[in-house]
CSV table of C-alpha atoms in Angstrom, one decimal:
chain,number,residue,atom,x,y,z
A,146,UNK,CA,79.4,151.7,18.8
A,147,UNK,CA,79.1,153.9,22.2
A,148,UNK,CA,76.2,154.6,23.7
A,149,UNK,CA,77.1,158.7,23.9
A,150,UNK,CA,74.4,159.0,26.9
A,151,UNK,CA,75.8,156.2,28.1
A,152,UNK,CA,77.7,157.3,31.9
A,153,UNK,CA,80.4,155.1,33.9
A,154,UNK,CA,79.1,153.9,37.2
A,155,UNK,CA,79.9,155.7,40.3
A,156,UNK,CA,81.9,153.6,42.0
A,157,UNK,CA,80.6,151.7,45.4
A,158,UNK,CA,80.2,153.8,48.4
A,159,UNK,CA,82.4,150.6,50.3
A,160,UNK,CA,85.3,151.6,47.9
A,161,UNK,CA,85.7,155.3,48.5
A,162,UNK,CA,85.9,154.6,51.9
A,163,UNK,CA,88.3,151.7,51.8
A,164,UNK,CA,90.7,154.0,49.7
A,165,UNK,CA,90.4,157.2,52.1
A,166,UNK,CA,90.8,155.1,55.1
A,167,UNK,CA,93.9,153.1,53.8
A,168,UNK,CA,95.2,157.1,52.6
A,169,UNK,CA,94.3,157.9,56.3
A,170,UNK,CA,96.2,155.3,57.3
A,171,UNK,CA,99.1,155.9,55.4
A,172,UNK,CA,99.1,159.2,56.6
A,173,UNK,CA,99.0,158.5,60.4
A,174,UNK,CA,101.9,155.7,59.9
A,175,UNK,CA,103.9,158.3,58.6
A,176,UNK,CA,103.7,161.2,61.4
A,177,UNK,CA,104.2,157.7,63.9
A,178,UNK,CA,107.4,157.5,62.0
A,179,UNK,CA,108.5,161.3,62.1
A,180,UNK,CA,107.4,161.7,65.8
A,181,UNK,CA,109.8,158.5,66.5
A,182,UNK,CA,112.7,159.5,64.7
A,183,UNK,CA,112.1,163.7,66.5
A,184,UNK,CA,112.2,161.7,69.8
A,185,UNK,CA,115.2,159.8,69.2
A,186,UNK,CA,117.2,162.6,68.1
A,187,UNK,CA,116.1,165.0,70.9
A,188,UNK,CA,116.7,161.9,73.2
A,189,UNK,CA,120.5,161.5,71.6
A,190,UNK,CA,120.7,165.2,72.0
A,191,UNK,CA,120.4,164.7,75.5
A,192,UNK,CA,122.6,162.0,76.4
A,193,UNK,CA,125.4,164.0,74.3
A,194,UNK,CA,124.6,166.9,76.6
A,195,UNK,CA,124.7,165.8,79.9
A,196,UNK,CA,126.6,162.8,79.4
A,197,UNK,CA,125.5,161.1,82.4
A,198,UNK,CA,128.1,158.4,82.2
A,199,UNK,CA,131.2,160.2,81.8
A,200,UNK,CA,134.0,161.0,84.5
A,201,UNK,CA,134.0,164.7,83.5
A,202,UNK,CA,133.7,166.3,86.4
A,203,UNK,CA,130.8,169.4,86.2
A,204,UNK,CA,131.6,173.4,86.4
A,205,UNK,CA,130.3,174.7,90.3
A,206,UNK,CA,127.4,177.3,90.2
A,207,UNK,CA,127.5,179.5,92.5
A,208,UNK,CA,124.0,180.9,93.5
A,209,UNK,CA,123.7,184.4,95.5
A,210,UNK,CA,121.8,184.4,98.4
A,211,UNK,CA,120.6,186.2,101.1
A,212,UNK,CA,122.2,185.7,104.7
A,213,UNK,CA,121.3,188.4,107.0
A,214,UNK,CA,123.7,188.6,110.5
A,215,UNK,CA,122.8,189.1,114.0
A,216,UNK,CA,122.3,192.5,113.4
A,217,UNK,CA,120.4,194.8,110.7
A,218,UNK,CA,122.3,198.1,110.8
A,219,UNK,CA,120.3,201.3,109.8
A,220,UNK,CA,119.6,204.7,110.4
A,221,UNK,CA,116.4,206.0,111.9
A,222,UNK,CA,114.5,209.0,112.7
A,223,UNK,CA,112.9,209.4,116.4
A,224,UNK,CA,109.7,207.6,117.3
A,225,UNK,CA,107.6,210.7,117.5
A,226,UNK,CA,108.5,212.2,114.2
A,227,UNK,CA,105.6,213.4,112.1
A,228,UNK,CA,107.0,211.3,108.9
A,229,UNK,CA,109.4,209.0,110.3
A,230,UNK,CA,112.4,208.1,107.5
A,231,UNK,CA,114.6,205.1,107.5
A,232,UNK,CA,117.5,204.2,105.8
A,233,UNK,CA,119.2,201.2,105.1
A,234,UNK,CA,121.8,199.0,102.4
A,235,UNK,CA,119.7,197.4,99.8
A,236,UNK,CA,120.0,194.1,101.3
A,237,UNK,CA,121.5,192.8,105.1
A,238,UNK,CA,123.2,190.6,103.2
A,239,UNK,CA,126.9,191.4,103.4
A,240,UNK,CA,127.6,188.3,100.2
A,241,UNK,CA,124.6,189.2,98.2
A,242,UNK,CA,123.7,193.0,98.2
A,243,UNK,CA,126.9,194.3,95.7
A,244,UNK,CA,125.7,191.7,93.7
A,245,UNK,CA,121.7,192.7,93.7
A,246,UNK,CA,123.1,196.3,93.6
A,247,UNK,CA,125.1,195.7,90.2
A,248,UNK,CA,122.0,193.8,89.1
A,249,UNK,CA,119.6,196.4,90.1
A,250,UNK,CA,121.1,199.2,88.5
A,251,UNK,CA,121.9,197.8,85.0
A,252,UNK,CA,118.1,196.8,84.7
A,253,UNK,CA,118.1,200.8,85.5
A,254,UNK,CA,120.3,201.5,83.4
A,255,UNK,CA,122.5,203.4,85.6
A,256,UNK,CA,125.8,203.5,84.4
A,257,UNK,CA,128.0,205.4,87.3
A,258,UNK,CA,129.7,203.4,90.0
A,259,UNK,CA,128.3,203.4,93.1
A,260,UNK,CA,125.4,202.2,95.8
A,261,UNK,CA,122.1,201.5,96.1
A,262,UNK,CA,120.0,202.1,99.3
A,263,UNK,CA,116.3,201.7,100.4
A,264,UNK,CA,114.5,204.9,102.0
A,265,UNK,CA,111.3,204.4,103.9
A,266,UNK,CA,108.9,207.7,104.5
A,267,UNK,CA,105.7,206.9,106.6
A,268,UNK,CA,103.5,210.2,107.4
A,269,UNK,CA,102.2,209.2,110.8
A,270,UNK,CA,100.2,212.5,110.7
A,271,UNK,CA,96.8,213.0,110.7
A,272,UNK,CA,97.6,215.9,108.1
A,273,UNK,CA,98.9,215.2,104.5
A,274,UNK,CA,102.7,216.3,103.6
A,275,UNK,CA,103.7,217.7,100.6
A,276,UNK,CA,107.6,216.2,99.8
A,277,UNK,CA,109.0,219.4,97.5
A,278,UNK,CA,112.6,219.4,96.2
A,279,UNK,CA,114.1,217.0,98.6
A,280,UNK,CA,117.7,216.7,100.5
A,281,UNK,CA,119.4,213.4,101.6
A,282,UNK,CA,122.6,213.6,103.3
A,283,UNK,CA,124.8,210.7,105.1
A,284,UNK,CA,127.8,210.9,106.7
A,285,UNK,CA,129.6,207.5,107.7
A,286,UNK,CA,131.9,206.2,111.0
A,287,UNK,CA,134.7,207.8,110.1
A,288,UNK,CA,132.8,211.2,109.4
A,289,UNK,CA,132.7,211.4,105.5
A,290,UNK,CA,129.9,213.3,104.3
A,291,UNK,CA,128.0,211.5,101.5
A,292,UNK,CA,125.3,213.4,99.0
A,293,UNK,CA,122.6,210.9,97.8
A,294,UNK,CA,121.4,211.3,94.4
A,295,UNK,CA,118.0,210.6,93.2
A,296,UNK,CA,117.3,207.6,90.7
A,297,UNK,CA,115.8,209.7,87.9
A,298,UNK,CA,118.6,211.9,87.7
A,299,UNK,CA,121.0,208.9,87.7
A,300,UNK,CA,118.9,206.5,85.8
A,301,UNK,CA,118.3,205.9,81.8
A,302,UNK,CA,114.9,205.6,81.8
A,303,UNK,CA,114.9,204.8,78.1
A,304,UNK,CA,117.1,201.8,78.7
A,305,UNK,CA,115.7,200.5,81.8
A,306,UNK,CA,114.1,196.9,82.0
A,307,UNK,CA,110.8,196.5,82.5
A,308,UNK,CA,111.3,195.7,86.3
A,309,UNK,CA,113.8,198.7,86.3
A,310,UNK,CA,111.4,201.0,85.0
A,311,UNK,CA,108.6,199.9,87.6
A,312,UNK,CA,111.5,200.7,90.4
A,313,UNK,CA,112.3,204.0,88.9
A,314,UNK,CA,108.2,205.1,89.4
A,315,UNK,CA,108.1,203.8,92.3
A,316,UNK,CA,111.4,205.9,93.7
A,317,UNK,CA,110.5,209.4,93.0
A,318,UNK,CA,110.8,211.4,95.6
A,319,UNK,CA,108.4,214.2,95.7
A,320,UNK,CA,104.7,214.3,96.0
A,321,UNK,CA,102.3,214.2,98.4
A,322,UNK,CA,102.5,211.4,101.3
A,323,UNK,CA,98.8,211.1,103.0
A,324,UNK,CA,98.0,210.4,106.8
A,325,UNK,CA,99.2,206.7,107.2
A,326,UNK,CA,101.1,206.2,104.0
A,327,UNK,CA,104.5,204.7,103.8
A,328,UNK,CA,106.5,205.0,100.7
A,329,UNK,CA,109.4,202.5,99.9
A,330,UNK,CA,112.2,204.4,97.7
A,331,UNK,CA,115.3,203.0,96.2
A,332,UNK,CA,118.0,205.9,96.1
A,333,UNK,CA,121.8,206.1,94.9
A,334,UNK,CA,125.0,207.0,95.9
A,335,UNK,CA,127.9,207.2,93.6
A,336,UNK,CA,131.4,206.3,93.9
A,337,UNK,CA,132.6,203.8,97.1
A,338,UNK,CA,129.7,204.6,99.4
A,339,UNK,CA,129.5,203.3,102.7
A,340,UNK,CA,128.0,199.9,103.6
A,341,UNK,CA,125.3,199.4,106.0
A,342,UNK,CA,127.5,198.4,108.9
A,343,UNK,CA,129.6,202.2,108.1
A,344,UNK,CA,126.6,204.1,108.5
A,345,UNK,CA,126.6,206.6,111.2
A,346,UNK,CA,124.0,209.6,110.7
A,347,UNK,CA,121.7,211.0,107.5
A,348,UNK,CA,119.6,213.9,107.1
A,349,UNK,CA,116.8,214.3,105.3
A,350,UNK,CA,115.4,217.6,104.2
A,351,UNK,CA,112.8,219.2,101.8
A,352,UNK,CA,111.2,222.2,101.2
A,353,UNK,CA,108.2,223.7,104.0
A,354,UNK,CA,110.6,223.6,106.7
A,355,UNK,CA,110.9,219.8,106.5
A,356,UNK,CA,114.1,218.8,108.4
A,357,UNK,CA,114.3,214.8,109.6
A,358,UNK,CA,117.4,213.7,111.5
A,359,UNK,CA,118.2,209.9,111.6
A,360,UNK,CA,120.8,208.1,113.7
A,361,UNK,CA,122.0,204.4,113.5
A,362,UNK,CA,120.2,201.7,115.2
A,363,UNK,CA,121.4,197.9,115.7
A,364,UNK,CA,118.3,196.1,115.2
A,365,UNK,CA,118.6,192.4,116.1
A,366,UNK,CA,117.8,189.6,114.2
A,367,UNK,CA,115.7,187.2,115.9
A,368,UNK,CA,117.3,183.3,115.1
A,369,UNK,CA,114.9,180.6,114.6
């Protein structure tokens, strides 16, 4: 007859431990035999995907980049203008800038065909300038007169990248420009506009009487 007070003995403190180290063990065998079989599948994955022993011949990538000429052709205001303006194609690069342009303005979401540009304003002044409802006119070798449009009323601001949207800000016109500043604008003209090497003349006018002629310069490009 049992002892009902009676109690089982806890079993050894060496046993517990034997069992949870051989479940440890079991355990740690089995992620060694997932992390093998992961690796030799991503490693078969590989070899299927570049198959570094077959005669297949690989497709040619063609990579952009940026060759300037001899020349940088622009259009510039005279040395003693108060704020001196600059124009110029969005890159020197006769090969790479269409591309960059087409780049530039889908992450703008601008939609219309046409040409991207880069307008410098430096207020060499000891005065600030107010920049009110401002002008941009270009006319090209063969005398075509070209109007250029502002980004933000060109752009889709609500479908604009990230990097397009920090361009946008950056490319508004008006505002003040204080003594010293420089301000680096990207602007747009639509349809076939004319390349940096067409460039001939621009005009650049705001409100206040503001009225800066530029005329093309050939700057050259110093080889190393």
């Amino acid at each position: 007859m049992s002892d009902p007070q009676h109690t089982p003995p806890e079993p050894e403190p060496f046993e517990v431990h034997r069992k949870a180290a051989r479940r440890a063990q079991l355990a740690l065998n089995l992620m060694v035999v997932l992390s093998a079989t992961a690796a030799s599948v991503f490693f078969a994955y590989v070899l299927y995907t570049i198959r570094p022993f077959s005669d297949r011949a690989s497709n040619e990538v063609t990579v952009p980049t940026s060759a300037v000429g001899a020349t940088v052709p622009l259009l510039r205001s005279d040395k003693d203008a108060v704020v001196a303006a600059e124009l110029r194609d969005i890159d020197e690069a006769p090969d790479y800038r269409d591309r960059l342009g087409q780049s530039m303005c889908k992450s703008m979401g601008i939609k219309a065909e046409g040409r991207l540009y880069r307008l410098r304003l430096h207020n060499g002044g000891k005065e600030a300038v107010v920049i009110a409802a401002p002008r941009l006119t270009v006319k090209d070798k063969a005398g075509k007169s070209w109007t250029v449009r502002w980004l933000k009323d060109v752009a889709d601001k609500a479908a604009a990248s990230p990097t397009g949207a920090l361009t946008l800000s950056q490319s508004d016109p008006e505002g003040t420009l204080q003594p010293g500043e420089t301000r680096q604008l990207v602007v747009f003209i639509e349809g076939k506009g004319p390349v940096g090497e067409e460039l001939e003349s621009a005009e650049f006018a705001a409100d206040a009487a503001m009225n800066i002629a530029m005329v093309r310069q050939d700057l050259k490009v110093t080889q190393p």
